[in-house]
PDB file of C-alpha atoms in Angstrom:
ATOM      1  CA  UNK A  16       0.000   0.000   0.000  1.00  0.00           C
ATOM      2  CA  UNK A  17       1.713   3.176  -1.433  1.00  0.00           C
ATOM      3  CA  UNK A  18      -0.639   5.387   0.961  1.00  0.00           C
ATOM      4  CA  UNK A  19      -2.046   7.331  -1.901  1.00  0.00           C
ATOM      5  CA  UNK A  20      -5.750   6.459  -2.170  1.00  0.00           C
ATOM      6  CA  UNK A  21      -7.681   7.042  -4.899  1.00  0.00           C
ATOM      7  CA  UNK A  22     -11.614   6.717  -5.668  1.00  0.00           C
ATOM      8  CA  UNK A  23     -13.461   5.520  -6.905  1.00  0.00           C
ATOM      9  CA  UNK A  24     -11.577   2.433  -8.095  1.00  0.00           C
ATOM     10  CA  UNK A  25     -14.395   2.071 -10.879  1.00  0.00           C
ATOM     11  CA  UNK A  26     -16.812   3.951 -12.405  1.00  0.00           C
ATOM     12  CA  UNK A  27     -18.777   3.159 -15.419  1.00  0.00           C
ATOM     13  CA  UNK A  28     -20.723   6.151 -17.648  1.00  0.00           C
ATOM     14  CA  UNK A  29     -22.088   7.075 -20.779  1.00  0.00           C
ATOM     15  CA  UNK A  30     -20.322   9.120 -23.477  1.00  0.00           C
ATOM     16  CA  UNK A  31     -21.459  13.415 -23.389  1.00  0.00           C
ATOM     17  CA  UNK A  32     -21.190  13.128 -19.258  1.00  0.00           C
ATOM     18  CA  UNK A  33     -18.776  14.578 -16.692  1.00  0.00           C
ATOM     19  CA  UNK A  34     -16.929  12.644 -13.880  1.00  0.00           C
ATOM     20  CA  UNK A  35     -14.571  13.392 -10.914  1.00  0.00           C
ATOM     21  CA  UNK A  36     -11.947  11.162  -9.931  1.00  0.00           C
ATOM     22  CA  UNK A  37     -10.601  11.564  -6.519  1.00  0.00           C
ATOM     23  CA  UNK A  38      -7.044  11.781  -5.096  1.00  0.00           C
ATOM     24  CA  UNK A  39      -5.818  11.570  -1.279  1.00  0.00           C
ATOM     25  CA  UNK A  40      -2.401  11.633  -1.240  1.00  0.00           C
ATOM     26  CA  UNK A  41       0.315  10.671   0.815  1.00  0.00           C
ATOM     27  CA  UNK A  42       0.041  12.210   4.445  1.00  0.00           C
ATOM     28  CA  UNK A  43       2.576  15.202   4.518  1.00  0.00           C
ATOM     29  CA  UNK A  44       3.024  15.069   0.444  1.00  0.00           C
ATOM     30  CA  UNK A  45       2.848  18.236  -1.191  1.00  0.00           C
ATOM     31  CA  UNK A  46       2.716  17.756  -4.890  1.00  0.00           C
ATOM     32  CA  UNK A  47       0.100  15.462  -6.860  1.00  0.00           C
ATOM     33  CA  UNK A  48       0.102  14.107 -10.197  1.00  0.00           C
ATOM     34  CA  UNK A  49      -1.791  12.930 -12.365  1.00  0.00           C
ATOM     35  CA  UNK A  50      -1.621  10.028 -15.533  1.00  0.00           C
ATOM     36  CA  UNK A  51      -3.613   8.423 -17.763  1.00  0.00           C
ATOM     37  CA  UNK A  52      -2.800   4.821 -19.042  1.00  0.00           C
ATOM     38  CA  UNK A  53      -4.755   3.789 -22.110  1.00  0.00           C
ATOM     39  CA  UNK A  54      -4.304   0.795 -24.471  1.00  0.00           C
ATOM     40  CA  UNK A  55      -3.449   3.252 -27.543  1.00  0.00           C
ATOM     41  CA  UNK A  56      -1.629   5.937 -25.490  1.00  0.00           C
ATOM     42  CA  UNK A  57       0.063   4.262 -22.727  1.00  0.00           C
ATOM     43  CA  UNK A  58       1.360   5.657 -19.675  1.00  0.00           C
ATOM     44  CA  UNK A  59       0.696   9.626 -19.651  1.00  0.00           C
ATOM     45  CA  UNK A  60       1.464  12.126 -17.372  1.00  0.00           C
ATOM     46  CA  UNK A  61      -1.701  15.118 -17.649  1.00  0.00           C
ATOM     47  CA  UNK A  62      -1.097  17.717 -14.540  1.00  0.00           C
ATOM     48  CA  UNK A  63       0.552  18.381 -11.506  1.00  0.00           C
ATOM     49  CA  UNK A  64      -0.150  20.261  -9.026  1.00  0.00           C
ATOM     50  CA  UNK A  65       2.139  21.469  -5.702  1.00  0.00           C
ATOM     51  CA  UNK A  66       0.436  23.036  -2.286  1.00  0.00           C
ATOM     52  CA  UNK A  67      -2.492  23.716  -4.349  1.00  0.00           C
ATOM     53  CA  UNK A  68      -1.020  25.747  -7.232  1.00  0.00           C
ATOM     54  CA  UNK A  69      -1.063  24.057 -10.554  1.00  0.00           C
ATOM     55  CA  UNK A  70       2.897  23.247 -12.047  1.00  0.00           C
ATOM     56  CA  UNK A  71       3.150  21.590 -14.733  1.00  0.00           C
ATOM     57  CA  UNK A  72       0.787  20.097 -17.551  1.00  0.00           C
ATOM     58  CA  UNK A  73       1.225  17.560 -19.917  1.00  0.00           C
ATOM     59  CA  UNK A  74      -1.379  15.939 -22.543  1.00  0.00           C
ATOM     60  CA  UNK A  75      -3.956  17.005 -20.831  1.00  0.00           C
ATOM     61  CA  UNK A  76      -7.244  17.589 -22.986  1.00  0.00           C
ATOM     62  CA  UNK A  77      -9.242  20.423 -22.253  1.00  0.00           C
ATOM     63  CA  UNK A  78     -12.350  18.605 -21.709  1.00  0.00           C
ATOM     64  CA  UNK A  79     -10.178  17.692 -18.324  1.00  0.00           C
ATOM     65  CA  UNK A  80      -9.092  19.761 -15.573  1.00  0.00           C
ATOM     66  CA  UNK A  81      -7.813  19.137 -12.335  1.00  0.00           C
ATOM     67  CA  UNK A  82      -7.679  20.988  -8.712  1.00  0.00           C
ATOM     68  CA  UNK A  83      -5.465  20.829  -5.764  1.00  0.00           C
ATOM     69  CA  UNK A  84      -7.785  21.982  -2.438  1.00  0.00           C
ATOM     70  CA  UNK A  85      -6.541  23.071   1.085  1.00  0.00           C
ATOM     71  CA  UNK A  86      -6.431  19.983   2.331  1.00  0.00           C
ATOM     72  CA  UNK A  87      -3.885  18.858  -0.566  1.00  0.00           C
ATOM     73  CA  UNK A  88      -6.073  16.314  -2.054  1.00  0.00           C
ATOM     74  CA  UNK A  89      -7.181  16.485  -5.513  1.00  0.00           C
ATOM     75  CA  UNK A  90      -9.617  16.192  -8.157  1.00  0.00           C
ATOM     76  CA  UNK A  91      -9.574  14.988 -11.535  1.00  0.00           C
ATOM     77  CA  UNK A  92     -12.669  16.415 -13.291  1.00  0.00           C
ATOM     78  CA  UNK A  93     -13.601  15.064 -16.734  1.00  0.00           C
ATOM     79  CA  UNK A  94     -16.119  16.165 -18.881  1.00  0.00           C
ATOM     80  CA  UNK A  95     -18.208  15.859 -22.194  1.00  0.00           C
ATOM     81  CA  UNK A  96     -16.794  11.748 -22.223  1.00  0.00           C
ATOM     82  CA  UNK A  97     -16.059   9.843 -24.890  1.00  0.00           C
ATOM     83  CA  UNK A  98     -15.108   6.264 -25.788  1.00  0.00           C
ATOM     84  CA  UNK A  99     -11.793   6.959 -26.180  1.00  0.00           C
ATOM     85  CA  UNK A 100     -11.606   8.564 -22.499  1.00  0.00           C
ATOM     86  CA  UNK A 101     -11.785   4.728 -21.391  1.00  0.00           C
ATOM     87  CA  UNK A 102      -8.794   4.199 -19.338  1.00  0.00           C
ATOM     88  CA  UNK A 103      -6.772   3.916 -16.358  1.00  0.00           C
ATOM     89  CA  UNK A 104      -6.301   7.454 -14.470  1.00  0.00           C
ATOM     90  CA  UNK A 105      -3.627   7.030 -11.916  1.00  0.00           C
ATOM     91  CA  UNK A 106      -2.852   9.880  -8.924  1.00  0.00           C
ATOM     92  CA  UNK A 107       1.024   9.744  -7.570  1.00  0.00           C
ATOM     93  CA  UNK A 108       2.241  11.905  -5.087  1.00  0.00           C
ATOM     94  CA  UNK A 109       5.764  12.982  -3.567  1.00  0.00           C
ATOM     95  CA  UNK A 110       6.720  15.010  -0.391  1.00  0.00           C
ATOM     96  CA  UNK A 111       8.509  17.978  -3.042  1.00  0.00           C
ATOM     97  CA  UNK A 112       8.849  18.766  -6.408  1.00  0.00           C
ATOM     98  CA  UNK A 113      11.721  16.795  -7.275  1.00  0.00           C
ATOM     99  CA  UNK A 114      11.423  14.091  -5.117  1.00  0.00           C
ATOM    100  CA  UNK A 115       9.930  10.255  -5.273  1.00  0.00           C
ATOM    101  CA  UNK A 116       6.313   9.974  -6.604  1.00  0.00           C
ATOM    102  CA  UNK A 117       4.307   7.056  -4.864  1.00  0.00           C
ATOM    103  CA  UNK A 118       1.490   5.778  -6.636  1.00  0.00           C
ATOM    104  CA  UNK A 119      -2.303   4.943  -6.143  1.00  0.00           C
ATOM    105  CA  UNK A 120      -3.814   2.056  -7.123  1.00  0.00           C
ATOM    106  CA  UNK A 121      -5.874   3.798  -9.907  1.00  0.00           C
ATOM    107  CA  UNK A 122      -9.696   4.721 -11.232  1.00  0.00           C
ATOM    108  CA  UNK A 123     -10.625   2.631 -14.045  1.00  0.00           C
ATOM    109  CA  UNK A 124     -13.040   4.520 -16.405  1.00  0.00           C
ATOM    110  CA  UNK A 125     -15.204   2.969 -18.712  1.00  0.00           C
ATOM    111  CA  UNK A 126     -17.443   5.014 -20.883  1.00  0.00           C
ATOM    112  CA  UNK A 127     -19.824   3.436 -22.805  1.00  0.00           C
TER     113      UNK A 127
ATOM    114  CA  UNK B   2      11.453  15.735 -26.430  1.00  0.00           C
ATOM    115  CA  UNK B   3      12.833  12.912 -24.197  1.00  0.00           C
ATOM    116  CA  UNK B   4      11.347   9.236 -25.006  1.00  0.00           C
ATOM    117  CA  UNK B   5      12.167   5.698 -23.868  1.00  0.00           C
ATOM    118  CA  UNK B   6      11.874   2.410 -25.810  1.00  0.00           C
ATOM    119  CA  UNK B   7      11.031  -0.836 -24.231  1.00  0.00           C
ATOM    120  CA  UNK B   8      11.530  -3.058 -27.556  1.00  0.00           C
ATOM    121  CA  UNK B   9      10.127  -6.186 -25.995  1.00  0.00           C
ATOM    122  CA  UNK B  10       6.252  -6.032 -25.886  1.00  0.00           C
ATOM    123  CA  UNK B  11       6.213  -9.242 -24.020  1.00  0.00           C
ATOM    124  CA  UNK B  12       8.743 -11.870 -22.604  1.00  0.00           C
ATOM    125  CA  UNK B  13       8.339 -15.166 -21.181  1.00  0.00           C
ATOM    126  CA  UNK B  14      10.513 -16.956 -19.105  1.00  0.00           C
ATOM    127  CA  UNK B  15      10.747 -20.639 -17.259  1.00  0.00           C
ATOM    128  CA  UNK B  16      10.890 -20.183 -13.001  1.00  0.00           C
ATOM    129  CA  UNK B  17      14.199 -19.852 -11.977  1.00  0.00           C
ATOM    130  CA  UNK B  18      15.896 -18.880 -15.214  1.00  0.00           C
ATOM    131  CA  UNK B  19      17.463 -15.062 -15.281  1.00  0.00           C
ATOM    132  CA  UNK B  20      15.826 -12.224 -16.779  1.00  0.00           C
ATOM    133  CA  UNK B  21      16.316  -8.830 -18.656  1.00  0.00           C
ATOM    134  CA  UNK B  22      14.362  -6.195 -19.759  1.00  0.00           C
ATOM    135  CA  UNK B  23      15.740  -3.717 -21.945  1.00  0.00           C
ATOM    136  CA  UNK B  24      15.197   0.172 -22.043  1.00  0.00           C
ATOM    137  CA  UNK B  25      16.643   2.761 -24.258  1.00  0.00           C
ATOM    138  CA  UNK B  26      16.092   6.623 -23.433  1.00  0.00           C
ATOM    139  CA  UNK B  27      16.580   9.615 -25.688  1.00  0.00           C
ATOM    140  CA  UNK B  28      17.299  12.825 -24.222  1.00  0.00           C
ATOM    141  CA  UNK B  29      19.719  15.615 -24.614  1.00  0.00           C
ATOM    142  CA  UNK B  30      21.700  15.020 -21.156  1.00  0.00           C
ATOM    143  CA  UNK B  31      21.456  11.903 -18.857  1.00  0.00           C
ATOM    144  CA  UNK B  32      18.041  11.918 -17.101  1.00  0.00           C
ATOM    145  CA  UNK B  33      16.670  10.270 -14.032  1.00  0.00           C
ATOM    146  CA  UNK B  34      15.704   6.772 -14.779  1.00  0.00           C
ATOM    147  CA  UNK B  35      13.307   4.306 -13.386  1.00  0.00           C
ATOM    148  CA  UNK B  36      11.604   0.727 -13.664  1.00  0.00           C
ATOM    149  CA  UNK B  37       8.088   0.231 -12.249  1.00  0.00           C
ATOM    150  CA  UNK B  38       6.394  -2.760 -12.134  1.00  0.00           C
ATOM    151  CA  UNK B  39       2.581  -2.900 -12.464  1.00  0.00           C
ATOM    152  CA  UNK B  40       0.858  -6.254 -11.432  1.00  0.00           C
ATOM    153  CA  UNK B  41      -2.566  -6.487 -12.152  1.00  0.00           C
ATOM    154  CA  UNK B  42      -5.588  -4.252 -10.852  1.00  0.00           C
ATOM    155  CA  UNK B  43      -2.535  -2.748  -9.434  1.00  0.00           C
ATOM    156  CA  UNK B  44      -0.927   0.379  -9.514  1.00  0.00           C
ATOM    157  CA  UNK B  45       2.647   1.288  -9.986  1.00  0.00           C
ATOM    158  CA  UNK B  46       5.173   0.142  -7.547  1.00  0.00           C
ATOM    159  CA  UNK B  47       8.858   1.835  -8.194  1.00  0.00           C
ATOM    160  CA  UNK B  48      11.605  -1.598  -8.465  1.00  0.00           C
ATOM    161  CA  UNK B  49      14.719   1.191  -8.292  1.00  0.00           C
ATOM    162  CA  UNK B  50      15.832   4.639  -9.921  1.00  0.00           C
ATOM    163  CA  UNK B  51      19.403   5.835 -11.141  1.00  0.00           C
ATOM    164  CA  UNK B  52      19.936   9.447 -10.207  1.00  0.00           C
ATOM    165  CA  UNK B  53      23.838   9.479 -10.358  1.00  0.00           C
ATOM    166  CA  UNK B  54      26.879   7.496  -9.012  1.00  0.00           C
ATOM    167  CA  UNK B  55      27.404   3.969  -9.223  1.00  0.00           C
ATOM    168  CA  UNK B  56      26.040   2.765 -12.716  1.00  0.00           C
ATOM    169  CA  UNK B  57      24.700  -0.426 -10.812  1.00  0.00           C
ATOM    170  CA  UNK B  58      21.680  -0.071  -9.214  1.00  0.00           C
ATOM    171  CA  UNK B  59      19.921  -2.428  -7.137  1.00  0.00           C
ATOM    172  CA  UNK B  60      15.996  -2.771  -6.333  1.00  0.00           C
ATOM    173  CA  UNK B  61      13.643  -4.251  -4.587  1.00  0.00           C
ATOM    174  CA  UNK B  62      12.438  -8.015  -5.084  1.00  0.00           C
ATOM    175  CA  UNK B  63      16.007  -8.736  -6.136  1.00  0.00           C
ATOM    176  CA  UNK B  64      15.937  -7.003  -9.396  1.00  0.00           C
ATOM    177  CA  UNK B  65      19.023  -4.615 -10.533  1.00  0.00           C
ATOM    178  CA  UNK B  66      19.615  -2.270 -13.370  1.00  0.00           C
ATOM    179  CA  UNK B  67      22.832  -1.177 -15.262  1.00  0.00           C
ATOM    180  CA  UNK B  68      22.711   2.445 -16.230  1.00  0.00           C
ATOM    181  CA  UNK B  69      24.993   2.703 -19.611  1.00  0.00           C
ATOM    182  CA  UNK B  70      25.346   6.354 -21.032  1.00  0.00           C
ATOM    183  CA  UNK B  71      27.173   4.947 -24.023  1.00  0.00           C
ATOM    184  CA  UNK B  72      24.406   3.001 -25.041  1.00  0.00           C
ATOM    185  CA  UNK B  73      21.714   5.299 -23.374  1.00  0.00           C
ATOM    186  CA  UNK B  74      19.979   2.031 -21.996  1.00  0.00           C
ATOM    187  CA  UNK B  75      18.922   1.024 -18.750  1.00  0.00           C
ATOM    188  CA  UNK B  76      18.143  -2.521 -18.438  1.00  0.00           C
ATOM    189  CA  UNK B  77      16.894  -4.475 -15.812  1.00  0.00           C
ATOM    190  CA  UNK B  78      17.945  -7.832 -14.697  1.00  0.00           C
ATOM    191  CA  UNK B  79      17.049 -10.244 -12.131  1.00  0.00           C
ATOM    192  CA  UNK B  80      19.279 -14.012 -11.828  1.00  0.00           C
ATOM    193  CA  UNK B  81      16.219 -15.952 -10.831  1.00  0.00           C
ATOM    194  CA  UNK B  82      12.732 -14.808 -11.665  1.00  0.00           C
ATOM    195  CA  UNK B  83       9.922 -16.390  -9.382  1.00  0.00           C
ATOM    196  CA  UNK B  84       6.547 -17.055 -10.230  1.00  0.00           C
ATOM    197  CA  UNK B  85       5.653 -13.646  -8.153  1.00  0.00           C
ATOM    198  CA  UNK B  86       7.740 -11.565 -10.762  1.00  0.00           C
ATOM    199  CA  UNK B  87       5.011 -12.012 -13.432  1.00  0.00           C
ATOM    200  CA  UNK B  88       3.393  -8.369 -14.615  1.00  0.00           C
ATOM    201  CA  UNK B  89       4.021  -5.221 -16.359  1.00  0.00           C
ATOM    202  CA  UNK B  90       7.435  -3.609 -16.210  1.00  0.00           C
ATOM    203  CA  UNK B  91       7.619   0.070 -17.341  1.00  0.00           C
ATOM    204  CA  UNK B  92      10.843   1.951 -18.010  1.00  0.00           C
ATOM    205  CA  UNK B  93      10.378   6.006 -17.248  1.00  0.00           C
ATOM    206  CA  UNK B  94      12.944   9.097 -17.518  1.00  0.00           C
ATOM    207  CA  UNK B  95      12.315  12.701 -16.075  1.00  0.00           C
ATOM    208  CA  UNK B  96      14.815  15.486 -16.660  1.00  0.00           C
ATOM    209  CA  UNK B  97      16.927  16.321 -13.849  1.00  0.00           C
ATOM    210  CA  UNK B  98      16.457  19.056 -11.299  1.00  0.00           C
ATOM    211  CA  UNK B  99      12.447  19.319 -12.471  1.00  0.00           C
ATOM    212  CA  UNK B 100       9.241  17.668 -10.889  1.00  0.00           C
ATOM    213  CA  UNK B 101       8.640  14.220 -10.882  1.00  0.00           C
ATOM    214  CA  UNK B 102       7.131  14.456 -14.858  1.00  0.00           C
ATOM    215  CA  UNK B 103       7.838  10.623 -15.800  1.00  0.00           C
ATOM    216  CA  UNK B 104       8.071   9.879 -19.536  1.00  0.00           C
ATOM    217  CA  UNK B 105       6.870   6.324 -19.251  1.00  0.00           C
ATOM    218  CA  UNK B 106       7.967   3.720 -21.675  1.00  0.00           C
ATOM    219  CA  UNK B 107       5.461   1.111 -23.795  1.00  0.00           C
ATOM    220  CA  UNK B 108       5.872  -1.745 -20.907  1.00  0.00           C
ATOM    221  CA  UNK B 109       7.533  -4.742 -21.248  1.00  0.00           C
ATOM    222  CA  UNK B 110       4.536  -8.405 -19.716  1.00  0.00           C
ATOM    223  CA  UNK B 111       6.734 -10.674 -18.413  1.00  0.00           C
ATOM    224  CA  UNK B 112       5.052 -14.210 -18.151  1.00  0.00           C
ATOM    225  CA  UNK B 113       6.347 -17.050 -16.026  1.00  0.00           C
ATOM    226  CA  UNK B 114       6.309 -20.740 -16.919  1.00  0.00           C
ATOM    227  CA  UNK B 115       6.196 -22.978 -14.136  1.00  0.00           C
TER     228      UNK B 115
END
């Protein structure tokens, strides 16, 4: 158990809706990431996001956007769906910037 | 941009018999390099990273990796896999001195044969 908990671990919707995926990090960790891990696309880092302020983002779509609240966990918002949004969305999180990421175990979305 | 190659889409191996997995990078300067292994309905669980230093690096569950600049691989060995070992191993760079931005590689599935 990495410590980072995500939620839910499934969710299953149809294509045109809008889902949040949930992201409790590490107690005492800072910075959050998150990745998306799809058949076609693999492994890819989308956003991060350190004491709340957004810093850095990757191939993120903007149908998706992400938040970092107060109490350092984070949200994963995703919106107008489509098939091809079916994946894996993993948080990780890490103490600094630069230091070790630990990962959850992962929200696997299936639109249909 | 950086990238990594994992050539081997999937490898299968008898119990007890050694193991490597390769991984080639491609980035300006040396990054920061990693293997994660994913079993499944898992996530992913960090085997060992090379920052700098000894070009040797050992893991967890017995598994080491050779950095080689010349060859800009990082490949990960193990003497005697186990039954256990079977999953997904991912190779992943970042740049040095930034955030923890991992550039993941395709994955390697290892299967075991009894």
């Amino acid at each position: 158990d990495s410590g980072v908990t995500q939620t839910p671990k499934h969710l299953i919707t149809a294509t045109g809706q809008r889902v949040t995926l949930r992201c409790s990090p590490r107690s005492g960790d800072l910075s959050v990431y998150w990745y998306q891990q799809s058949l076609d696309q693999g492994l890819q880092f989308l956003i991060q996001y350190y004491n709340g302020e957004e810093r850095a983002k990757g191939n993120i779509l903007e149908r998706f956007s992400a938040q970092q609240f107060p109490d350092l966990h984070s949200e994963l918002n995703l919106s107008s769906l489509e098939l091809g949004d079916s994946a894996l969305y993993f948080c990780a999180s890490s103490v600094k910037l630069n230091t070790e990421a630990f990962f959850g175990q992962g929200t696997r979305l299936t639109v249909v | 941009a950086q990238s990594v190659t994992q050539p081997d889409i999937h490898i299968t191996v008898s119990e007890g018999a050694s193991l490597e997995l390769r991984c080639n990078y491609s980035y300006g300067a040396t990054p920061y390099l990693f293997w994660y292994v994913q079993s499944p309905g898992q996530g992913l669980q960090l085997l060992l990273k090379y920052f700098s230093g000894d070009t040797l690096v050992q893991g967890i569950k017995g598994f080491e990796a050779e950095f080689k600049r010349s060859q800009s691989s990082f490949n990960l060995r193990k003497p005697s896999v186990h039954w256990s070992d079977a999953a997904e191993y991912f190779c992943a760079v970042c740049r040095i001195g930034s955030a923890r931005q991992l550039t993941f590689g395709s994955g390697t599935q290892l299967t075991v044969l009894p």
